[in-house]
JSON list of N, CA and C in Angstrom, two decimals:
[
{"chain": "A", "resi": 1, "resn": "UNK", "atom": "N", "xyz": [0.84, -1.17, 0.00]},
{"chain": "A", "resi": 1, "resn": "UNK", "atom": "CA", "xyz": [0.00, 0.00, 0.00]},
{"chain": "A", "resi": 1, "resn": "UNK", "atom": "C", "xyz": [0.89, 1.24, 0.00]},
{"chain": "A", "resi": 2, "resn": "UNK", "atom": "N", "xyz": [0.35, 2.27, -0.61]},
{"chain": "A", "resi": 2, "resn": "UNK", "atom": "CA", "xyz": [1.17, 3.43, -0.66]},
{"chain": "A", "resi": 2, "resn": "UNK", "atom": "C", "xyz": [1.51, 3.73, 0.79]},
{"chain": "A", "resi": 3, "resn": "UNK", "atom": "N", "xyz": [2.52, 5.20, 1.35]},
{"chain": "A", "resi": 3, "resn": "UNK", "atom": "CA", "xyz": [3.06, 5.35, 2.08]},
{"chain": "A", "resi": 3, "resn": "UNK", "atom": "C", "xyz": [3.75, 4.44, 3.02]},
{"chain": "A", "resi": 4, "resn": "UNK", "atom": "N", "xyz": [4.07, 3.82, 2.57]},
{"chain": "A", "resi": 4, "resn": "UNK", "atom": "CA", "xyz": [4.79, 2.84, 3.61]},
{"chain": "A", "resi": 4, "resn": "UNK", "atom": "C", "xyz": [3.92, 1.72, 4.48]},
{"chain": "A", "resi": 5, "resn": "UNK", "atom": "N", "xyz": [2.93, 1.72, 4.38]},
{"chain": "A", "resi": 5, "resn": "UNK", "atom": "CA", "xyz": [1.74, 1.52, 5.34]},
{"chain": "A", "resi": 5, "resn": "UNK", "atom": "C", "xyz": [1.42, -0.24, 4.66]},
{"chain": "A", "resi": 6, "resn": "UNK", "atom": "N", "xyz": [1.32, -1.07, 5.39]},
{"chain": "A", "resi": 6, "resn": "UNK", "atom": "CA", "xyz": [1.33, -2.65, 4.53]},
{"chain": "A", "resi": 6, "resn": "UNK", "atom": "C", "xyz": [-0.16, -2.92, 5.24]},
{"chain": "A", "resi": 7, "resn": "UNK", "atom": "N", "xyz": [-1.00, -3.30, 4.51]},
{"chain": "A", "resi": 7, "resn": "UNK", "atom": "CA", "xyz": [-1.99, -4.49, 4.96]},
{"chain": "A", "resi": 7, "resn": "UNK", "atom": "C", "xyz": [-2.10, -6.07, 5.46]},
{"chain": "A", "resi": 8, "resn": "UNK", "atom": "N", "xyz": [-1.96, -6.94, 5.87]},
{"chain": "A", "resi": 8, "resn": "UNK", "atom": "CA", "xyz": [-1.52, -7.79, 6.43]},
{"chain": "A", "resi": 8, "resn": "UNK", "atom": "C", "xyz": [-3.15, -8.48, 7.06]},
{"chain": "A", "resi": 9, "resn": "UNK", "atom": "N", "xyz": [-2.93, -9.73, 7.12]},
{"chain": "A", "resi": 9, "resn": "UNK", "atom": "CA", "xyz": [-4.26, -11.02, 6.94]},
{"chain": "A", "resi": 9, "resn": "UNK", "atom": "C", "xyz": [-3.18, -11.47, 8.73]},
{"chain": "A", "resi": 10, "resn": "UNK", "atom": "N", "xyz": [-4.05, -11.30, 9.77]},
{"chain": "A", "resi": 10, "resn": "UNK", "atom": "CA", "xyz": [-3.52, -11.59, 10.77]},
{"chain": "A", "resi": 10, "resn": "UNK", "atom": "C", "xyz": [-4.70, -12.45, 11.40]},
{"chain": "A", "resi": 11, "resn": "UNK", "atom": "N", "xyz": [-4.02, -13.22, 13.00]},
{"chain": "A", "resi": 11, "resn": "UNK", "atom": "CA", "xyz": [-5.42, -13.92, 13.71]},
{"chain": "A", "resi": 11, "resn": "UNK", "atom": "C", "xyz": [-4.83, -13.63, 14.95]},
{"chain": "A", "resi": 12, "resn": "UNK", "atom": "N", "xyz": [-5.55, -12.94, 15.38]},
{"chain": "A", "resi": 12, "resn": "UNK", "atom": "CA", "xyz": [-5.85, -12.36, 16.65]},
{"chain": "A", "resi": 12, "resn": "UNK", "atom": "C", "xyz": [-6.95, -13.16, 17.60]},
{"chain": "A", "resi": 13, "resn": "UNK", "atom": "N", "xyz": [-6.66, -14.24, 18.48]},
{"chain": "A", "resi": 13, "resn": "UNK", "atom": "CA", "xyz": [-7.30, -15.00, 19.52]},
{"chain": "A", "resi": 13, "resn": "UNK", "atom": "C", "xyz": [-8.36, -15.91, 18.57]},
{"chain": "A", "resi": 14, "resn": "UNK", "atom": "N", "xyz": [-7.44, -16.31, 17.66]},
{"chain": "A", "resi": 14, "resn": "UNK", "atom": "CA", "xyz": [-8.43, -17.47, 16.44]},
{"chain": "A", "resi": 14, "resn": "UNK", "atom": "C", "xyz": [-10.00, -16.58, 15.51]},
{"chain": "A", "resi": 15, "resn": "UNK", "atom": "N", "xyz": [-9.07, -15.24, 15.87]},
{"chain": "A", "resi": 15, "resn": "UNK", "atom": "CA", "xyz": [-10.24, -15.15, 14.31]},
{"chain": "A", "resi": 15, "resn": "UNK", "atom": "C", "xyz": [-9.40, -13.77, 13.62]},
{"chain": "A", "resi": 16, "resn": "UNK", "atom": "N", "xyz": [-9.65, -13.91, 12.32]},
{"chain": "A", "resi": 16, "resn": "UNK", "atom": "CA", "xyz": [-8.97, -13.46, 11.21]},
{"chain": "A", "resi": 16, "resn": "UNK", "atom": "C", "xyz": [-9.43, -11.84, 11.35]},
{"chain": "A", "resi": 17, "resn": "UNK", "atom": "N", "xyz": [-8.39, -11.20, 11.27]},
{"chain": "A", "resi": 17, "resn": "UNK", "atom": "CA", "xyz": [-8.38, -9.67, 11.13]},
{"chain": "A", "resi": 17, "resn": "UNK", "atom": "C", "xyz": [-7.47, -9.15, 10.08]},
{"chain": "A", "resi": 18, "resn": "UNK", "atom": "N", "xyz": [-7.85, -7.70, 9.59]},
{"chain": "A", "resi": 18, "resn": "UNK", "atom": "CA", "xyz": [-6.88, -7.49, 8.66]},
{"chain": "A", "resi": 18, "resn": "UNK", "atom": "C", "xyz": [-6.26, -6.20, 9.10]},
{"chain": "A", "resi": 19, "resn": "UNK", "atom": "N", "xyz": [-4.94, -6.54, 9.21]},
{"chain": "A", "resi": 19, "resn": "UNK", "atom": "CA", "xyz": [-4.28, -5.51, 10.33]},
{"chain": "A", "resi": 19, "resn": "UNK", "atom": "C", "xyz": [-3.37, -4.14, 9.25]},
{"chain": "A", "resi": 20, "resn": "UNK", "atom": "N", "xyz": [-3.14, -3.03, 10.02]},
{"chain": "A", "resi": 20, "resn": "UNK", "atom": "CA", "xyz": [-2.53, -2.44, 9.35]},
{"chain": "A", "resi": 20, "resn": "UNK", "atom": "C", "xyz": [-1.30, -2.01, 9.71]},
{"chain": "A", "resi": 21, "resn": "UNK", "atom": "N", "xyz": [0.00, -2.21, 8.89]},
{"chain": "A", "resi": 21, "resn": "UNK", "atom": "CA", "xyz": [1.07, -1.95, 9.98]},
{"chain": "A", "resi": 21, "resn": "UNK", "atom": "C", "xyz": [2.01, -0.81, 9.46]},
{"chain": "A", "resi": 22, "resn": "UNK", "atom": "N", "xyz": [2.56, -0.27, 10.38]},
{"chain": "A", "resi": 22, "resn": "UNK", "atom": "CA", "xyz": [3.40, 0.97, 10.54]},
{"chain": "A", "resi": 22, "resn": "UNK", "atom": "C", "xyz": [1.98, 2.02, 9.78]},
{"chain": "A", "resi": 23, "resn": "UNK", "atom": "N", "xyz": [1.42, 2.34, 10.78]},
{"chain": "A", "resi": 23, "resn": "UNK", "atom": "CA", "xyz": [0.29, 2.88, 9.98]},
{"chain": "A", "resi": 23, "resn": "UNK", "atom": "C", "xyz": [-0.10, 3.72, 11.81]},
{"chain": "A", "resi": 24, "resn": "UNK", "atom": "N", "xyz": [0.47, 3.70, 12.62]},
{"chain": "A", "resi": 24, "resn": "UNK", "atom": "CA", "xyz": [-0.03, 4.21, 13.90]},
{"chain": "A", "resi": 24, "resn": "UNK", "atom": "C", "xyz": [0.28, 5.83, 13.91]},
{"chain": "A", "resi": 25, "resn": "UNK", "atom": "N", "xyz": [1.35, 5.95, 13.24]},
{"chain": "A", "resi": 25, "resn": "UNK", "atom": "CA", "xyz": [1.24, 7.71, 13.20]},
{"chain": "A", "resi": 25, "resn": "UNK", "atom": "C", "xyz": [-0.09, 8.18, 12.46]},
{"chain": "A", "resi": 26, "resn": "UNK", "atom": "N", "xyz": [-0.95, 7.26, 11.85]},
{"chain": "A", "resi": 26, "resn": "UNK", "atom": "CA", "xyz": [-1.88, 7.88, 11.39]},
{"chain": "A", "resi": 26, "resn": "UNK", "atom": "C", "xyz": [-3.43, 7.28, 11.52]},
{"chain": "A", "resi": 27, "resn": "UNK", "atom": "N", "xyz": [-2.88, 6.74, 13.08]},
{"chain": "A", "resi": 27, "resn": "UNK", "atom": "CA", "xyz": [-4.12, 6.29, 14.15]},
{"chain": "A", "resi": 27, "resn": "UNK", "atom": "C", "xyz": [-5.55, 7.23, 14.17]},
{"chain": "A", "resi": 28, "resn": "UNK", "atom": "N", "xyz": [-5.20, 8.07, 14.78]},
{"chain": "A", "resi": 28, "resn": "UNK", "atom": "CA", "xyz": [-6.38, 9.22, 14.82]},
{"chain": "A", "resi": 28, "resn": "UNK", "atom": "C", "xyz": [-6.85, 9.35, 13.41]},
{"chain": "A", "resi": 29, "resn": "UNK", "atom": "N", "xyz": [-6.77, 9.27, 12.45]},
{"chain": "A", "resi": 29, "resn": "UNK", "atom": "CA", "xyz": [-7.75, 9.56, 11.39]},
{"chain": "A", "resi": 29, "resn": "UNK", "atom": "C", "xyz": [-8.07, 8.25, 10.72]},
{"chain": "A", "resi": 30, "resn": "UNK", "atom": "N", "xyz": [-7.19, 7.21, 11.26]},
{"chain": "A", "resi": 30, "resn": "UNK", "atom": "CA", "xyz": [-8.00, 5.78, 10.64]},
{"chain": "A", "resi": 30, "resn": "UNK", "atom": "C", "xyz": [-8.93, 5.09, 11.58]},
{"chain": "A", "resi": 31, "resn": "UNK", "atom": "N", "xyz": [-8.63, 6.10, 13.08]},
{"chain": "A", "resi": 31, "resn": "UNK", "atom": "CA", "xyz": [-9.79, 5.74, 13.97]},
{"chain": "A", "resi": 31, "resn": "UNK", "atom": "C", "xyz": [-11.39, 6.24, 13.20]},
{"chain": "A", "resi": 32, "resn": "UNK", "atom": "N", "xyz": [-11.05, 7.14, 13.01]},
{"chain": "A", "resi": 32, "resn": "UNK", "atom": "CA", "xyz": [-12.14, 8.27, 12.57]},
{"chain": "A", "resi": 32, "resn": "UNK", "atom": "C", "xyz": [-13.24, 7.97, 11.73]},
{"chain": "A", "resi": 33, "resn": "UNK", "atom": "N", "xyz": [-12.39, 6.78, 10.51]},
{"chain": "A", "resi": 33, "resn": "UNK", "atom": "CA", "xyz": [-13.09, 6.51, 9.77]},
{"chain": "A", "resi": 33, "resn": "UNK", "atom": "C", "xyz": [-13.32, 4.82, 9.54]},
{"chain": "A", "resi": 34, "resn": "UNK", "atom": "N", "xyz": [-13.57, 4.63, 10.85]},
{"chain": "A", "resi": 34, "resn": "UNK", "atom": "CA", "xyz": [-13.67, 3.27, 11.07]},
{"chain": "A", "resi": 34, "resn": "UNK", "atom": "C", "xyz": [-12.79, 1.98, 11.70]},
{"chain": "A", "resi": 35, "resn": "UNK", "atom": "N", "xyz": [-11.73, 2.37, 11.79]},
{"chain": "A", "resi": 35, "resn": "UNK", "atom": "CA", "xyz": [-11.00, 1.32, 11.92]},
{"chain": "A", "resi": 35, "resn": "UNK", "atom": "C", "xyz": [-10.43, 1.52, 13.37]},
{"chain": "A", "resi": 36, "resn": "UNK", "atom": "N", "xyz": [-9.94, 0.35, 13.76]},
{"chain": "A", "resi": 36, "resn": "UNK", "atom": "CA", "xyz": [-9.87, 0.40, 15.77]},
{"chain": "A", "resi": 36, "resn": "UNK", "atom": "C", "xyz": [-8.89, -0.37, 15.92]},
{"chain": "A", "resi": 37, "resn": "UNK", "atom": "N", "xyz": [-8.16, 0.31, 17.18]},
{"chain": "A", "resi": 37, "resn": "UNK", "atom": "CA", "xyz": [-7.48, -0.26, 17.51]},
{"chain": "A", "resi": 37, "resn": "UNK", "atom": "C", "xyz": [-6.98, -1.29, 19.05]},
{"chain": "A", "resi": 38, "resn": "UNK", "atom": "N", "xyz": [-6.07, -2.04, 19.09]},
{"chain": "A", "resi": 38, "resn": "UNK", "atom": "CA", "xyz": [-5.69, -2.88, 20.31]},
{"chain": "A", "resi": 38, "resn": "UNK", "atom": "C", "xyz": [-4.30, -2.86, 20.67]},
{"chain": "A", "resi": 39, "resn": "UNK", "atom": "N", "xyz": [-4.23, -2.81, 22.30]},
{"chain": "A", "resi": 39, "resn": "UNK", "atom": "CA", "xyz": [-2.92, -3.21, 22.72]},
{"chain": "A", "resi": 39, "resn": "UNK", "atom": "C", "xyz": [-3.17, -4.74, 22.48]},
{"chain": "A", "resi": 40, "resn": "UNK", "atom": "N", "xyz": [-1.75, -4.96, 21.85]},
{"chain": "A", "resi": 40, "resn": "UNK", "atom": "CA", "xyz": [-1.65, -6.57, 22.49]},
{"chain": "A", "resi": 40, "resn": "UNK", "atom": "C", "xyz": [0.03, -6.80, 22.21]},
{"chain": "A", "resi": 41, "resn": "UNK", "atom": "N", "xyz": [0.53, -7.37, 23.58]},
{"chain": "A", "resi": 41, "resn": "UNK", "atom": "CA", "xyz": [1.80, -7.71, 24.07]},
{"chain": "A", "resi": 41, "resn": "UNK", "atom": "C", "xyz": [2.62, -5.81, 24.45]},
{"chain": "A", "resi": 42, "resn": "UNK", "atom": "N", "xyz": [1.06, -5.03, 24.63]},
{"chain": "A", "resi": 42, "resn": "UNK", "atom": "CA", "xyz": [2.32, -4.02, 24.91]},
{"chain": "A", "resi": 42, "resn": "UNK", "atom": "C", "xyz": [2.50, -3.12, 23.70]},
{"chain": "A", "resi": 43, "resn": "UNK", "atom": "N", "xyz": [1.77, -3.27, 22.57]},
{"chain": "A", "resi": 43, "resn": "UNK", "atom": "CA", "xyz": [1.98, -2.82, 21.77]},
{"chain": "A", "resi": 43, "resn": "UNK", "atom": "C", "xyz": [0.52, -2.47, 20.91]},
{"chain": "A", "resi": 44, "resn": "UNK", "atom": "N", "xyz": [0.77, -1.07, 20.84]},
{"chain": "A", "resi": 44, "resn": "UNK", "atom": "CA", "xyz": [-0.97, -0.71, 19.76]},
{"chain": "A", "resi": 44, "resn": "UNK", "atom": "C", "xyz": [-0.71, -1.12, 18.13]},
{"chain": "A", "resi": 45, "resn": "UNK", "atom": "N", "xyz": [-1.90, -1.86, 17.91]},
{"chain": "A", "resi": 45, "resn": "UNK", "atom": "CA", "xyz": [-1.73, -2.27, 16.90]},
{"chain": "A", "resi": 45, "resn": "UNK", "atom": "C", "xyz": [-2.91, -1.88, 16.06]},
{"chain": "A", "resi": 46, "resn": "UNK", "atom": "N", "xyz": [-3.45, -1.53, 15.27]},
{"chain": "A", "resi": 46, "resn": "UNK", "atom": "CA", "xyz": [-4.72, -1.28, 13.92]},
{"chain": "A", "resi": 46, "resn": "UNK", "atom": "C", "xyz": [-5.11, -2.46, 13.48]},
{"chain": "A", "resi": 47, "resn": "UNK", "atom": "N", "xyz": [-6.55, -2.36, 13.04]},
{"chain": "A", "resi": 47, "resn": "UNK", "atom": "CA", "xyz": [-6.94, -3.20, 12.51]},
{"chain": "A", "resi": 47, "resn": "UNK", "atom": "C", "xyz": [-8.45, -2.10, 11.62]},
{"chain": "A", "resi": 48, "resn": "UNK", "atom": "N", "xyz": [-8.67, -3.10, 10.49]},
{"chain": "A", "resi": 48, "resn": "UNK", "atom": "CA", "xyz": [-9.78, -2.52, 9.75]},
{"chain": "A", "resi": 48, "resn": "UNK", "atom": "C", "xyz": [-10.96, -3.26, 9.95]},
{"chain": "A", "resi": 49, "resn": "UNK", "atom": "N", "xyz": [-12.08, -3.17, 10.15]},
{"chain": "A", "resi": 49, "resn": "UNK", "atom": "CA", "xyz": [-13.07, -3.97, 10.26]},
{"chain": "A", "resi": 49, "resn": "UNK", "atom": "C", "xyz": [-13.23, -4.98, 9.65]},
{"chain": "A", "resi": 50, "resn": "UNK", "atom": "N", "xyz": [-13.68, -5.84, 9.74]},
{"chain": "A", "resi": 50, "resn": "UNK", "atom": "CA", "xyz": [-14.35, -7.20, 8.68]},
{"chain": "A", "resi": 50, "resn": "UNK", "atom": "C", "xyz": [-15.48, -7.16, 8.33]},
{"chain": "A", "resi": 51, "resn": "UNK", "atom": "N", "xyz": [-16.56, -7.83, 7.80]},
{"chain": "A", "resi": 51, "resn": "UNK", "atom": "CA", "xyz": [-17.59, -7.98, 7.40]},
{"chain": "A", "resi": 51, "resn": "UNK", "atom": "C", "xyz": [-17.94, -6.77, 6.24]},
{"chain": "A", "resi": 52, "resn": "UNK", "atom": "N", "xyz": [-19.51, -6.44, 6.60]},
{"chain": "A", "resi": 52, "resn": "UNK", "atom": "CA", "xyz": [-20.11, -5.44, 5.68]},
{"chain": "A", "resi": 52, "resn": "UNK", "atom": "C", "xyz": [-19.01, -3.65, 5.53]},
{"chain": "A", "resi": 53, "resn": "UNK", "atom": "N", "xyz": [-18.51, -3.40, 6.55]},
{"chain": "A", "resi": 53, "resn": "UNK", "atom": "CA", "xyz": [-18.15, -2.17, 6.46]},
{"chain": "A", "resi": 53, "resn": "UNK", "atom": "C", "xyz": [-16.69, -2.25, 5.66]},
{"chain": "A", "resi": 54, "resn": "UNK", "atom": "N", "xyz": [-16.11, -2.97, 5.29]},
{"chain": "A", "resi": 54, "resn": "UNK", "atom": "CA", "xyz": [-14.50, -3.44, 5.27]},
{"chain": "A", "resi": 54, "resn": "UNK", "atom": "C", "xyz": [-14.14, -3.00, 3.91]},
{"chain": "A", "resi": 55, "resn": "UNK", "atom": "N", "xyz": [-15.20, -2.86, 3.03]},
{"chain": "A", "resi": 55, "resn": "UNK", "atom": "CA", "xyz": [-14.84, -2.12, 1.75]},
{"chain": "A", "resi": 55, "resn": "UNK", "atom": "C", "xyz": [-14.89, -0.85, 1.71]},
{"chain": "A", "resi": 56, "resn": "UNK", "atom": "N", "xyz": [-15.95, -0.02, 2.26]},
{"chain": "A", "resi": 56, "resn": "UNK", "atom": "CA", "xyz": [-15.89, 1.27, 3.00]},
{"chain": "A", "resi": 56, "resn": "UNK", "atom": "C", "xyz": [-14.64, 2.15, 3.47]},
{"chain": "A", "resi": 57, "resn": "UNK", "atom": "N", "xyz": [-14.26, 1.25, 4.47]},
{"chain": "A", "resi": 57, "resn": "UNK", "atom": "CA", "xyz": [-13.02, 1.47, 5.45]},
{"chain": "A", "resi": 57, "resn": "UNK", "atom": "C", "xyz": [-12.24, 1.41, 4.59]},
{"chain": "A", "resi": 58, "resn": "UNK", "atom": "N", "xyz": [-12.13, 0.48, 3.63]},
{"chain": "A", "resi": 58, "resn": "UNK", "atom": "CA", "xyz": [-10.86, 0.35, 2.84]},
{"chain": "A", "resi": 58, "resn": "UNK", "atom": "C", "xyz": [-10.56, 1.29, 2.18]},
{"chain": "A", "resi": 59, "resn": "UNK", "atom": "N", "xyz": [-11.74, 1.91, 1.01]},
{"chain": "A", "resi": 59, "resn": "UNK", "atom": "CA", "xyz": [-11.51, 2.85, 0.49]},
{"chain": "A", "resi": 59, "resn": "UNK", "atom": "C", "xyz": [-11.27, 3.98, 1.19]},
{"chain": "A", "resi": 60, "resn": "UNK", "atom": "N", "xyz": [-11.44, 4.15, 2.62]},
{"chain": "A", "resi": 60, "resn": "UNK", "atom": "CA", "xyz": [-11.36, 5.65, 3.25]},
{"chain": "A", "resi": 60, "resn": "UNK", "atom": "C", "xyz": [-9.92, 5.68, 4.08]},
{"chain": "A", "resi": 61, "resn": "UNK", "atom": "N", "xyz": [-9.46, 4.24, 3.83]},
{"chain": "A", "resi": 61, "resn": "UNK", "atom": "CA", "xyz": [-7.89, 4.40, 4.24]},
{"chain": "A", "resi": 61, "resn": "UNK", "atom": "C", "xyz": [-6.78, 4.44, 3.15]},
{"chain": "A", "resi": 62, "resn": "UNK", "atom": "N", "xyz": [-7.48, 4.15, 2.29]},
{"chain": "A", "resi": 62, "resn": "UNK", "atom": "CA", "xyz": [-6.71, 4.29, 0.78]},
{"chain": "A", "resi": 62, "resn": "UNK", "atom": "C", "xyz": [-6.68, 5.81, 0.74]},
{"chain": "A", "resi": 63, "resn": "UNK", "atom": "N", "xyz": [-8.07, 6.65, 0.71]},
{"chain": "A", "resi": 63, "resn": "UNK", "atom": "CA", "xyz": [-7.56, 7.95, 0.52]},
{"chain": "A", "resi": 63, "resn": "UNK", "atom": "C", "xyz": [-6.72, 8.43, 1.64]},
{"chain": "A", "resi": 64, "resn": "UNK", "atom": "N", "xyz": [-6.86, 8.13, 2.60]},
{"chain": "A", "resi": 64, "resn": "UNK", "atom": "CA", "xyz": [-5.56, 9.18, 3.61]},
{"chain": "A", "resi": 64, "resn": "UNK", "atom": "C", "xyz": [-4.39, 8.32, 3.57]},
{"chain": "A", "resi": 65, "resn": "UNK", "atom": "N", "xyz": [-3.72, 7.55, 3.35]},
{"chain": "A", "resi": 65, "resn": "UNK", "atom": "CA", "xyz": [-2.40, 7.05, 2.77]},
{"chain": "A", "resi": 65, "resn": "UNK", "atom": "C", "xyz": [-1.58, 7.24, 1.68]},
{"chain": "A", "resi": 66, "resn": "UNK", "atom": "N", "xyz": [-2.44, 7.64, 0.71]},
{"chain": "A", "resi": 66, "resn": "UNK", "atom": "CA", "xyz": [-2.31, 8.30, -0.67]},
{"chain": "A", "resi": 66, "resn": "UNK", "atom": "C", "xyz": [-1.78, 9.22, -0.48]}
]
């Protein structure tokens, strides 16, 4: 993905998420538009929704990475 920012197919406590990485400097506006985040091991990590909203989100993290 543009800016440096990778998408990634992760499993988080046996169910599939699609995570976003080196993408936390730009937490607050991918919060904004859907997408949430978790500590885990100590560390905040992103994730984009699944299901119905996940194409949505996608496209609205495509534009602010661009």
């Amino acid at each position: 993905m543009p800016g440096g920012v990778t998408l990634r197919r992760s499993s988080i406590a046996g169910e599939p998420r699609l995570e976003l990485v080196d993408a936390i400097s730009l937490a607050d506006r991918l919060v904004a538009v859907g997408c949430f985040t978790e500590i885990i091991q100590w560390r905040k990590r992103l994730f984009v929704p699944t299901g119905d909203k996940a194409a949505a989100v996608l496209a609205d993290v495509m534009r602010i990475i661009s």
